[in-house]
Coordinates of C-alpha atoms and ligand atoms in Angstrom, one line a residue:
M160 CA -5.5 -0.4 20.6
R161 CA -1.9 0.4 21.4
N162 CA -0.5 -1.5 24.3
L163 CA 2.5 0.1 25.8
R164 CA 2.2 -1.9 28.9
L165 CA 3.3 -5.5 29.2
A166 CA 1.9 -7.5 26.3
C167 CA 1.9 -11.1 25.6
C168 CA 3.5 -14.4 25.8
A169 CA 6.5 -16.1 24.2
T170 CA 9.7 -17.9 24.6
A171 CA 12.5 -15.8 26.1
L172 CA 14.9 -16.0 23.3
A173 CA 16.0 -12.5 23.2
V174 CA 17.9 -10.1 25.5
T175 CA 20.9 -12.3 25.5
A176 CA 23.3 -9.5 25.2
F177 CA 23.5 -8.9 28.9
A178 CA 25.1 -10.9 31.6
A179 CA 23.4 -12.9 34.3
D180 CA 24.4 -12.0 37.8
P181 CA 25.6 -14.9 39.9
K182 CA 24.7 -13.1 43.1
A183 CA 21.1 -12.4 42.2
T184 CA 18.4 -14.2 44.1
P185 CA 14.8 -15.3 43.3
E186 CA 13.4 -13.0 45.9
E187 CA 15.2 -10.0 44.3
A188 CA 13.8 -11.1 40.9
R189 CA 10.2 -11.2 42.3
K190 CA 10.6 -7.7 43.9
F191 CA 12.2 -6.4 40.7
I192 CA 9.4 -7.4 38.3
N193 CA 6.6 -6.5 40.7
D194 CA 8.1 -3.0 41.0
A195 CA 8.7 -2.8 37.3
E196 CA 5.2 -3.7 36.4
Q197 CA 3.7 -1.0 38.7
K198 CA 6.0 1.7 37.3
L199 CA 5.4 0.7 33.7
L200 CA 1.7 0.6 34.4
T201 CA 1.7 4.2 35.5
L202 CA 3.9 5.3 32.5
G203 CA 1.7 3.3 30.2
V204 CA -1.5 4.9 31.5
D205 CA -0.1 8.4 31.1
A206 CA 1.1 7.6 27.6
G207 CA -2.3 6.1 26.8
R208 CA -4.1 9.3 27.8
A209 CA -1.8 11.4 25.6
D210 CA -2.3 8.9 22.8
W211 CA -6.1 9.2 23.2
I212 CA -6.0 13.0 23.0
K213 CA -3.7 12.8 19.9
S214 CA -5.8 10.2 18.1
T215 CA -9.0 12.2 18.7
Y216 CA -7.5 15.6 17.9
I217 CA -4.5 15.5 15.6
T218 CA -2.3 18.6 16.0
D219 CA 1.5 19.2 16.1
D220 CA 1.2 19.7 19.8
T221 CA -0.8 16.6 20.7
E222 CA 1.5 14.6 18.5
A223 CA 4.6 15.9 20.3
V224 CA 3.2 15.3 23.7
S225 CA 2.1 11.8 22.8
A226 CA 5.5 11.0 21.3
L227 CA 7.2 12.3 24.4
L228 CA 5.2 10.1 26.8
D229 CA 5.5 7.1 24.4
E230 CA 9.2 7.6 24.5
R231 CA 9.3 7.6 28.3
A232 CA 7.2 4.5 28.6
I233 CA 9.0 2.5 25.9
S234 CA 12.5 3.5 27.1
A235 CA 11.6 2.5 30.6
T236 CA 10.4 -0.9 29.4
V237 CA 13.6 -1.4 27.4
D238 CA 15.6 -0.4 30.5
Y239 CA 13.8 -2.9 32.7
A240 CA 14.1 -5.6 30.1
K241 CA 17.8 -5.2 29.9
K242 CA 18.2 -5.1 33.7
S243 CA 16.1 -8.3 34.0
T244 CA 18.8 -10.3 32.4
R245 CA 20.5 -10.3 35.8
F246 CA 18.1 -13.1 36.7
D247 CA 18.8 -15.2 33.6
G248 CA 19.3 -18.9 34.5
L249 CA 18.0 -18.4 38.0
K250 CA 15.3 -20.9 39.2
L251 CA 12.3 -18.6 39.6
D252 CA 8.7 -19.3 40.7
P253 CA 6.5 -19.7 37.6
V254 CA 4.6 -16.4 37.9
T255 CA 7.8 -14.3 38.3
A256 CA 9.4 -16.3 35.4
R257 CA 6.5 -15.6 33.1
K258 CA 6.3 -11.9 34.0
I259 CA 10.0 -11.5 33.2
K260 CA 9.6 -13.3 29.9
L261 CA 6.7 -11.1 28.9
L262 CA 8.5 -8.0 29.9
K263 CA 11.2 -8.9 27.4
L264 CA 8.7 -9.4 24.7
S265 CA 6.2 -6.7 25.4
L266 CA 7.1 -4.1 22.9
T267 CA 6.0 -3.6 19.3
I268 CA 8.8 -1.1 19.0
A269 CA 12.0 -0.8 21.1
T270 CA 13.6 2.6 21.3
P271 CA 17.4 2.6 20.8
S272 CA 19.5 3.5 23.9
D273 CA 20.6 6.8 22.4
T274 CA 18.1 9.4 23.7
R275 CA 18.0 11.5 20.6
E276 CA 17.4 8.4 18.5
A277 CA 14.7 7.2 20.9
E278 CA 12.9 10.5 20.6
E279 CA 13.3 10.6 16.9
L280 CA 11.7 7.1 16.6
T281 CA 8.6 7.9 18.7
R282 CA 8.2 11.3 16.9
I283 CA 8.3 9.5 13.5
T284 CA 5.8 6.8 14.5
A285 CA 3.4 9.5 15.8
A286 CA 3.9 11.5 12.7
M287 CA 3.2 8.6 10.3
E288 CA 0.0 7.7 12.1
G289 CA -1.0 11.4 12.1
A290 CA -0.3 11.6 8.3
Y291 CA -2.6 8.7 7.7
G292 CA -5.3 10.1 10.0
K293 CA -5.2 13.5 8.2
G294 CA -5.1 11.9 4.7
K295 CA -7.4 13.3 2.1
Y296 CA -7.8 13.3 -1.6
C297 CA -8.4 16.7 -3.1
P298 CA -8.7 16.3 -6.9
S299 CA -9.4 20.0 -7.6
G300 CA -8.8 22.3 -4.7
P301 CA -9.7 22.3 -1.0
E302 CA -13.5 22.2 -1.6
S303 CA -13.2 18.9 -3.4
C304 CA -11.4 17.1 -0.6
K305 CA -12.6 13.6 0.3
N306 CA -11.6 11.8 3.5
L307 CA -11.1 8.1 3.9
D308 CA -14.7 7.4 4.9
Q309 CA -16.0 9.0 1.7
L310 CA -13.4 7.3 -0.5
E311 CA -14.3 4.0 1.2
R312 CA -18.0 4.5 0.4
I313 CA -17.1 5.0 -3.3
L314 CA -15.1 1.8 -3.3
A315 CA -18.0 0.0 -1.6
E316 CA -20.9 1.3 -3.6
S317 CA -19.8 2.6 -7.0
R318 CA -19.8 0.3 -10.0
D319 CA -18.3 2.9 -12.4
P320 CA -14.7 1.8 -13.2
R321 CA -13.5 5.4 -13.7
E322 CA -14.9 6.6 -10.4
L323 CA -13.4 3.5 -8.6
L324 CA -10.0 4.1 -10.1
D325 CA -10.0 7.7 -9.2
A326 CA -10.9 7.1 -5.5
W327 CA -8.4 4.2 -5.3
V328 CA -5.5 6.2 -6.8
G329 CA -6.5 9.3 -4.8
W330 CA -6.2 7.4 -1.5
Q331 CA -2.9 5.6 -2.3
A332 CA -1.4 9.0 -2.9
I333 CA -1.7 10.0 0.8
A334 CA 1.0 7.4 1.5
R335 CA 3.7 8.8 -0.7
P336 CA 5.0 11.4 1.8
I337 CA 5.2 8.7 4.5
R338 CA 8.0 6.8 2.7
K339 CA 10.9 8.9 3.9
D340 CA 9.8 8.6 7.6
F341 CA 9.2 4.8 7.1
V342 CA 12.7 4.2 5.9
R343 CA 14.1 5.9 9.0
Y344 CA 11.6 4.1 11.2
V345 CA 12.8 0.7 9.9
E346 CA 16.5 1.7 10.7
L347 CA 15.7 2.9 14.2
A348 CA 13.2 0.2 15.1
N349 CA 15.8 -2.5 14.1
K350 CA 18.5 -0.8 16.1
G351 CA 16.3 -0.8 19.2
A352 CA 15.3 -4.5 18.6
R353 CA 18.9 -5.5 18.1
Q354 CA 20.0 -3.8 21.3
L355 CA 17.5 -6.0 23.0
G356 CA 19.1 -9.1 21.5
F357 CA 16.6 -9.7 18.6
L358 CA 17.8 -10.1 15.0
D359 CA 15.6 -7.3 13.9
N360 CA 12.2 -5.8 14.6
G361 CA 10.3 -8.5 12.6
A362 CA 12.0 -11.2 14.6
M363 CA 10.9 -9.4 17.7
W364 CA 7.3 -9.5 16.5
R365 CA 7.6 -13.2 15.7
S366 CA 8.9 -14.1 19.1
K367 CA 5.6 -13.4 20.9
Y368 CA 3.9 -16.7 20.4
D369 CA 5.1 -19.1 23.0
M370 CA 7.1 -21.0 20.4
K371 CA 10.3 -20.4 18.5
P372 CA 9.9 -17.7 15.9
D373 CA 10.7 -20.2 13.1
E374 CA 8.2 -22.6 14.4
F375 CA 5.6 -19.8 14.3
A376 CA 6.4 -19.0 10.7
A377 CA 6.0 -22.7 9.9
E378 CA 2.6 -22.7 11.6
L379 CA 1.5 -19.9 9.4
D380 CA 2.5 -21.9 6.3
R381 CA 0.7 -24.9 7.5
L382 CA -2.5 -22.9 8.2
W383 CA -2.3 -21.1 4.9
E384 CA -2.0 -24.5 3.0
Q385 CA -5.1 -25.7 4.9
V386 CA -7.2 -22.8 3.7
K387 CA -5.7 -22.0 0.3
P388 CA -8.1 -24.3 -1.7
L389 CA -11.1 -22.5 -0.3
Y390 CA -9.6 -19.1 -1.2
L391 CA -8.7 -20.3 -4.7
S392 CA -12.3 -21.5 -5.3
L393 CA -13.7 -18.2 -4.1
H394 CA -11.2 -16.1 -6.1
A395 CA -12.0 -18.0 -9.4
Y396 CA -15.7 -17.6 -8.9
V397 CA -15.6 -13.9 -8.0
R398 CA -13.3 -13.2 -11.0
S399 CA -15.6 -14.9 -13.4
R400 CA -18.6 -12.9 -12.1
L401 CA -16.7 -9.6 -12.2
R402 CA -15.8 -10.4 -15.7
E403 CA -19.4 -10.6 -16.6
K404 CA -19.9 -7.2 -15.1
Y405 CA -16.7 -5.4 -16.2
G406 CA -15.7 -7.3 -19.3
D407 CA -12.0 -7.4 -20.3
L408 CA -11.0 -5.1 -17.4
V409 CA -10.9 -8.4 -15.5
P410 CA -8.6 -11.0 -17.1
A411 CA -10.0 -14.5 -17.5
G412 CA -7.1 -16.2 -15.8
G413 CA -5.1 -13.5 -14.2
P414 CA -5.1 -11.4 -11.1
I415 CA -8.2 -9.3 -10.2
P416 CA -7.8 -5.5 -10.4
A417 CA -7.7 -4.3 -6.8
Q418 CA -10.2 -1.4 -7.2
L419 CA -13.1 -3.7 -8.2
L420 CA -13.5 -5.7 -5.0
G421 CA -15.6 -3.3 -2.9
N422 CA -12.9 -2.3 -0.4
M423 CA -9.9 0.1 -0.5
W424 CA -7.4 -2.7 0.3
A425 CA -9.3 -5.6 -1.3
Q426 CA -9.3 -7.2 2.1
D427 CA -13.1 -7.6 2.6
W428 CA -15.2 -8.2 -0.5
S429 CA -18.6 -8.3 1.1
N430 CA -19.6 -5.0 -0.5
I431 CA -19.7 -6.6 -4.0
Y432 CA -22.1 -9.3 -2.8
P433 CA -24.8 -8.1 -5.2
L434 CA -22.5 -8.6 -8.1
V435 CA -21.6 -12.2 -7.2
A436 CA -24.7 -13.4 -5.4
P437 CA -25.6 -17.0 -6.3
P438 CA -28.1 -16.8 -9.2
N439 CA -31.6 -18.1 -8.6
S440 CA -31.1 -18.5 -4.9
A441 CA -33.5 -16.9 -2.5
P442 CA -32.3 -13.4 -1.6
A443 CA -30.2 -13.2 1.5
Y444 CA -30.7 -10.0 3.6
D445 CA -28.7 -6.7 3.3
L446 CA -27.8 -5.7 6.9
T447 CA -27.2 -2.1 5.9
E448 CA -30.7 -1.8 4.4
L449 CA -32.2 -3.4 7.5
L450 CA -30.5 -0.9 9.8
K451 CA -31.5 2.0 7.7
K452 CA -35.0 0.9 7.4
K453 CA -35.3 0.9 11.2
N454 CA -33.6 4.3 11.4
T455 CA -30.9 2.8 13.6
D456 CA -28.5 5.4 14.9
W457 CA -24.9 4.9 16.1
K458 CA -25.9 4.6 19.7
Q459 CA -28.4 1.8 19.0
M460 CA -25.7 0.0 16.9
V461 CA -23.4 0.0 19.9
K462 CA -26.2 -1.0 22.2
Y463 CA -26.9 -4.0 20.0
G464 CA -23.3 -5.0 20.4
E465 CA -23.2 -4.5 24.1
G466 CA -26.6 -6.4 24.4
F467 CA -25.0 -9.5 22.9
F468 CA -22.3 -9.6 25.6
L469 CA -24.9 -8.9 28.3
S470 CA -26.9 -11.9 27.0
L471 CA -23.9 -14.1 27.7
G472 CA -23.7 -12.9 31.3
F473 CA -21.1 -10.1 31.0
A474 CA -21.7 -6.8 33.1
P475 CA -22.8 -3.7 31.2
L476 CA -20.2 -1.2 30.0
P477 CA -19.4 1.5 32.5
A478 CA -21.1 4.9 32.3
T479 CA -17.7 6.4 31.4
F480 CA -17.7 4.3 28.2
W481 CA -20.6 6.3 26.9
E482 CA -19.2 9.6 28.1
R483 CA -15.6 9.3 26.9
S484 CA -15.7 7.3 23.6
Q485 CA -15.5 8.8 20.2
F486 CA -18.4 7.3 18.2
V487 CA -18.7 9.6 15.2
R488 CA -16.3 11.7 13.1
P489 CA -16.0 15.1 14.6
R490 CA -16.9 17.8 12.1
D491 CA -14.1 20.3 12.9
R492 CA -10.9 18.5 13.4
D493 CA -8.6 15.7 12.2
V494 CA -8.8 12.4 14.0
V495 CA -7.6 8.8 13.5
C496 CA -10.9 7.2 12.3
H497 CA -9.5 3.7 12.1
A498 CA -11.6 1.8 14.7
S499 CA -10.0 0.9 18.0
A500 CA -10.9 -0.2 21.5
W501 CA -9.1 1.3 24.5
D502 CA -8.7 0.6 28.2
V503 CA -7.1 3.8 29.3
D504 CA -6.5 3.1 33.0
S505 CA -6.0 -0.6 32.5
V506 CA -9.0 -1.3 34.7
D507 CA -12.3 -0.1 33.5
D508 CA -11.9 3.2 31.6
L509 CA -13.0 1.4 28.5
R510 CA -13.6 3.4 25.3
L511 CA -14.4 2.9 21.7
K512 CA -12.9 5.1 19.0
M513 CA -14.7 4.9 15.7
C514 CA -16.4 7.0 13.1
I515 CA -19.5 5.0 12.9
Q516 CA -21.5 4.8 9.7
I517 CA -24.9 3.1 9.6
T518 CA -23.7 0.0 7.6
G519 CA -23.7 -3.7 8.1
E520 CA -19.9 -3.5 8.0
D521 CA -19.7 -1.1 10.9
F522 CA -22.3 -3.1 12.8
L523 CA -19.8 -6.0 12.7
T524 CA -16.8 -3.8 13.4
I525 CA -18.6 -2.6 16.6
H526 CA -18.8 -6.2 17.7
H527 CA -15.1 -6.6 16.9
E528 CA -14.2 -3.6 19.0
L529 CA -16.4 -4.5 21.9
G530 CA -14.7 -7.9 22.0
H531 CA -11.5 -6.1 22.8
N532 CA -13.2 -4.1 25.5
F533 CA -14.9 -7.0 27.2
Y534 CA -11.6 -9.0 27.1
Q535 CA -9.8 -6.0 28.7
R536 CA -12.2 -5.9 31.5
A537 CA -12.2 -9.7 32.0
Y538 CA -8.5 -9.8 32.7
N539 CA -8.3 -6.6 34.7
R540 CA -7.8 -8.5 38.0
Q541 CA -4.6 -10.1 36.7
P542 CA -1.3 -8.5 37.7
P543 CA -0.4 -5.8 35.2
S544 CA 2.0 -8.1 33.3
F545 CA -0.8 -10.4 32.5
R546 CA -3.4 -7.9 31.4
D547 CA -3.3 -8.9 27.8
S548 CA -4.7 -11.6 25.6
A549 CA -3.4 -15.1 25.4
N550 CA -1.7 -14.1 22.1
D551 CA -2.6 -11.1 20.0
G552 CA -4.7 -13.2 17.6
F553 CA -7.0 -14.0 20.5
H554 CA -7.6 -10.3 21.2
E555 CA -8.6 -9.8 17.5
A556 CA -10.8 -13.0 17.5
I557 CA -13.2 -12.4 20.4
G558 CA -15.5 -9.8 18.9
D559 CA -15.5 -11.6 15.6
T560 CA -16.5 -14.8 17.3
I561 CA -19.5 -13.0 18.7
A562 CA -20.2 -11.5 15.2
L563 CA -20.3 -15.0 13.8
S564 CA -23.4 -15.5 16.0
V565 CA -25.1 -12.7 14.2
T566 CA -27.4 -15.1 12.3
P567 CA -30.7 -14.4 10.5
E568 CA -32.5 -15.9 13.6
Y569 CA -30.7 -13.5 15.8
L570 CA -31.6 -10.5 13.7
V571 CA -35.2 -11.6 13.9
K572 CA -34.9 -11.5 17.7
L573 CA -33.6 -7.9 17.5
G574 CA -36.5 -7.0 15.4
L575 CA -34.3 -6.0 12.5
L576 CA -35.5 -8.8 10.2
D577 CA -39.1 -10.0 9.9
K578 CA -38.4 -13.6 9.1
A579 CA -35.3 -15.8 8.9
P580 CA -34.9 -17.1 5.3
D581 CA -35.0 -20.9 5.0
A582 CA -32.2 -23.3 4.1
S583 CA -32.4 -22.4 0.4
S584 CA -30.7 -19.1 1.3
D585 CA -27.7 -20.8 2.9
I586 CA -25.4 -20.6 -0.1
G587 CA -26.1 -16.8 -0.3
L588 CA -25.5 -16.4 3.4
L589 CA -22.3 -18.4 3.3
M590 CA -21.2 -16.4 0.2
Q591 CA -21.7 -13.1 2.1
R592 CA -19.5 -14.4 5.0
A593 CA -16.9 -15.9 2.7
L594 CA -16.5 -12.5 1.0
E595 CA -15.6 -11.1 4.4
K596 CA -13.7 -14.0 6.0
V597 CA -12.2 -16.1 3.2
A598 CA -11.2 -13.2 1.1
F599 CA -9.4 -11.8 4.1
L600 CA -7.1 -14.8 4.7
P601 CA -4.3 -14.0 2.2
F602 CA -4.5 -10.3 3.0
G603 CA -4.0 -11.1 6.7
L604 CA -0.8 -12.9 5.8
V605 CA 0.7 -10.6 3.2
I606 CA 1.2 -7.5 5.2
D607 CA 3.7 -8.9 7.6
Q608 CA 5.2 -11.2 5.0
W609 CA 6.2 -7.9 3.4
R610 CA 7.1 -6.1 6.6
W611 CA 9.2 -9.0 8.0
K612 CA 11.3 -8.9 4.8
V613 CA 11.6 -5.1 5.1
F614 CA 12.8 -5.4 8.6
N615 CA 15.4 -8.2 7.8
G616 CA 16.7 -6.2 4.9
E617 CA 15.6 -8.6 2.2
I618 CA 13.4 -5.9 0.7
P619 CA 15.5 -2.6 0.4
P620 CA 13.7 0.8 0.2
E621 CA 14.2 1.0 -3.6
K622 CA 12.0 -2.1 -3.9
Y623 CA 9.3 -1.3 -1.3
N624 CA 6.5 -0.8 -3.7
Q625 CA 7.4 -3.4 -6.3
T626 CA 7.7 -6.2 -3.8
W627 CA 4.5 -5.1 -2.1
W628 CA 2.6 -5.8 -5.4
E629 CA 4.5 -9.0 -6.1
L630 CA 3.4 -10.3 -2.7
R631 CA -0.2 -9.1 -3.1
R632 CA -0.3 -10.9 -6.5
K633 CA 1.3 -14.0 -5.1
Y634 CA -1.0 -14.4 -2.1
Q635 CA -4.2 -12.6 -3.0
G636 CA -4.2 -12.8 -6.8
I637 CA -4.9 -9.1 -7.2
A638 CA -3.1 -6.4 -9.2
P639 CA -2.9 -2.6 -9.1
P640 CA -5.2 -1.0 -11.7
V641 CA -2.5 1.4 -12.9
E642 CA 1.3 1.2 -13.1
R643 CA 2.9 1.8 -9.7
T644 CA 6.5 3.0 -9.2
E645 CA 8.8 3.6 -6.4
A646 CA 7.5 7.2 -6.1
D647 CA 4.5 5.5 -4.6
F648 CA 4.4 3.9 -1.2
D649 CA 1.2 1.9 -1.3
P650 CA 1.8 -0.2 1.9
A651 CA 1.4 2.9 4.1
A652 CA -2.0 3.5 2.6
K653 CA -3.0 0.8 5.0
Y654 CA -3.4 2.0 8.6
H655 CA -1.4 -0.7 10.4
V656 CA 1.7 -0.1 8.3
A657 CA 1.6 3.7 8.9
A658 CA 0.8 3.1 12.6
N659 CA 3.3 0.3 13.4
V660 CA 0.6 -2.2 14.3
P661 CA 1.7 -5.9 13.6
Y662 CA -0.8 -7.6 11.3
M663 CA -0.4 -11.4 11.6
R664 CA -2.8 -11.2 14.5
Y665 CA -5.7 -10.8 12.1
F666 CA -4.8 -13.9 10.1
L667 CA -4.6 -15.9 13.3
A668 CA -7.9 -14.4 14.4
D669 CA -9.6 -15.4 11.2
I670 CA -8.6 -19.0 11.9
L671 CA -9.2 -18.9 15.7
Q672 CA -12.7 -17.3 15.6
F673 CA -14.1 -20.3 13.7
Q674 CA -12.5 -22.7 16.3
F675 CA -14.1 -20.6 19.1
H676 CA -17.4 -20.5 17.3
R677 CA -17.5 -24.2 16.6
A678 CA -16.6 -24.9 20.3
L679 CA -19.0 -22.4 21.9
T680 CA -21.9 -23.3 19.7
G681 CA -21.2 -26.9 20.6
T682 CA -21.4 -25.9 24.3
A683 CA -24.7 -24.1 23.5
G684 CA -26.0 -27.4 22.1
C685 CA -26.4 -26.2 18.5
A686 CA -26.6 -29.1 16.1
G687 CA -27.5 -27.1 13.0
P688 CA -25.0 -26.0 10.3
L689 CA -22.4 -23.7 11.9
N690 CA -23.6 -20.7 10.0
R691 CA -27.0 -21.0 11.6
C692 CA -25.7 -21.5 15.1
S693 CA -25.7 -18.5 17.5
I694 CA -24.6 -18.4 21.2
Y695 CA -26.9 -15.4 21.8
G696 CA -28.4 -15.7 25.3
N697 CA -26.4 -18.8 26.2
R698 CA -24.9 -18.4 29.7
E699 CA -23.0 -21.6 29.5
A700 CA -21.1 -20.6 26.4
G701 CA -20.7 -17.1 28.1
A702 CA -19.1 -18.7 31.2
K703 CA -16.8 -20.8 29.0
L704 CA -15.7 -17.8 27.1
N705 CA -15.2 -15.7 30.2
A706 CA -13.1 -18.4 31.8
M707 CA -10.6 -18.0 29.0
L708 CA -10.8 -14.2 28.9
E709 CA -10.1 -13.9 32.6
M710 CA -6.8 -15.8 32.2
G711 CA -5.4 -12.9 30.2
A712 CA -1.8 -13.6 29.4
S713 CA -1.1 -15.5 32.6
R714 CA -0.5 -18.8 30.8
P715 CA 0.8 -19.8 27.3
W716 CA -1.9 -19.3 24.7
Q717 CA -2.0 -23.1 24.0
E718 CA -3.6 -23.5 27.4
A719 CA -6.2 -20.8 26.8
L720 CA -7.1 -22.5 23.5
E721 CA -7.4 -25.8 25.2
K722 CA -9.7 -24.4 27.8
I723 CA -12.2 -23.2 25.1
A724 CA -11.6 -25.5 22.2
G725 CA -10.2 -28.7 23.7
T726 CA -7.0 -28.5 21.6
R727 CA -3.7 -26.9 21.9
Q728 CA -3.2 -26.3 18.1
M729 CA -4.5 -23.6 15.8
D730 CA -6.6 -25.5 13.3
A731 CA -8.2 -24.4 10.1
T732 CA -10.6 -27.3 9.9
A733 CA -13.2 -25.2 11.7
I734 CA -13.3 -22.5 9.0
R735 CA -13.2 -25.3 6.3
D736 CA -16.2 -27.0 8.0
Y737 CA -18.1 -23.8 8.2
F738 CA -17.7 -23.1 4.5
A739 CA -17.8 -26.7 3.2
P740 CA -21.2 -26.4 1.5
L741 CA -20.1 -23.2 -0.2
Q742 CA -16.9 -24.7 -1.4
K743 CA -18.8 -27.6 -3.0
W744 CA -21.1 -25.2 -4.7
L745 CA -18.2 -23.0 -5.9
D746 CA -16.3 -25.9 -7.3
Q747 CA -19.4 -26.8 -9.4
Q748 CA -19.7 -23.3 -10.7
N749 CA -15.9 -23.2 -11.5
K750 CA -16.0 -26.3 -13.7
G751 CA -14.3 -25.5 -16.9
K752 CA -13.2 -22.1 -15.7
P753 CA -9.6 -21.1 -14.9
V754 CA -8.6 -21.3 -11.2
G755 CA -5.6 -19.5 -9.9
W756 CA -3.6 -16.7 -11.7
Ligands
X8Z157 O1 -7.9 -3.0 12.3 C1 -8.9 -3.7 12.5 C2 -9.9 -3.4 13.7 C3 -9.2 -2.7 14.8 S1 -8.1 -3.8 15.7 C4 -10.9 -2.4 13.1 N1 -9.2 -4.8 11.7 C5 -8.3 -5.1 10.6 C6 -8.4 -4.1 9.5 O2 -9.2 -3.2 9.5 O3 -7.5 -4.1 8.6 C7 -10.3 -5.7 11.9 C8 -10.2 -6.6 10.7 C9 -8.8 -6.4 10.1
ZN158 ZN1 -9.1 -5.3 16.6

């Protein structure tokens, strides 16, 4: 979901390079921003349409048209942001003041003022995303090619170390040709950000959180310290179980080889649940098997997701959603399969873009994406400047919050599961969730820890790959399975790096969704353990959620959080509470075993 229009919230620290105008009036400011938001809305919608066509049909032409319209929309935003500094220091009404602040912080990439450079930058970003979308591994000629879905299935299902290694190395190789463009993208994006008054592009990204960029970085450290013990316990346990399976391929006290964790990026380990399931515990369920057993098709999967939101009191998705979305991978053309949710006209032209496979993982991803769509529609009566989430972590957290309510009892209601397992299965159920949510935490942090240092120059191009793996080792405790060199460019084998999408939002979402879940299940009156609580069918919880979604970005995110969770602070005690019984169990299992790497 690319948002070219006005995005979210922060302290107006930037755009200081331009002078305030002593003759400017508050009334002029109000007119200026209202006019700007309408013009940018139109440009954003046009660019969004071209982006949709490009993403669902990658060709040189669709890429060029999309880059052109992106450039127009971004350059216009940059222009307005610079002009808005005329009103700096003026006493404005709160709505106008917030709109102007958001205008200055709305971009994930700022084009430089030189037209040729602006065009080059948008061309490069379109090309990098296109290269990722087209990426294939062809070990022995065109007939042998495997796309990302197929390679991901191997990582998820194979237990043959040679096959895993081959698929892993094969996919990383698609990123090598992206390196050259990426170096130039960093230069030009920094130039654009600096012309807007930011230190660099990473500083621009960190400014979007209604607090000082340094305070935001400190918040992340605080949250990471809160959850780190949980991650260390999970890592140590998983490592010891993988060692039982793969022997010396897995070091007793060192980092885990990245290809053995069930996922191309080692960001979600739930696919290796069968290898690490608690011994002697009653079997938990396998959602993929349940879906397959009922012959569930992609449409039914999406209907299940929509049905959850309807049960909370939200209106059904519009007919155009079903007509215009891309649900499955087209047979005859290249597309960007990475899942995303769109609101093309910024009102109700909601769409899903996915290449759905009938798996438990995609079942959850559908909920994730629909969370974006229902959020988009909830804030569509706000002025264009406020049609965004409270902060970008909120946008990522909503669908995941709903997915936390996908409990065994809920699956019984859907008719997918015959009987909910009793409490003796809870460690298994928590383990399944932890492999998804706890394993993700350091991954959510590491991508932008790397990119921020790339943007500020601390990591020069000749160290891109080396530092990538140093940070992956430091935070995640994983290692590449074979030697990597600077001929490789492994970061761009991850969608968000190739496609210029900031990533810290997912770390925030991983924390926030548990805060939302704890609060909403409280509203729904659930007293049971958090992993057995679901808000399905609870209108009161739905109304509370909707009240926050409707606010969009009209107020600082702290207020939105307070509305739903009664606190103004992001807080990892909710995720710690949720997994507390598992952590206790893991620590017993880990007795006498090495922890850390
Ligand atoms: O990119 C996504 C969504 C689209 S916003 C599918 N996610 C991150 C990822 O895949 O890396 C969801 C979880 C993390
Ligand atoms: Zn998302």
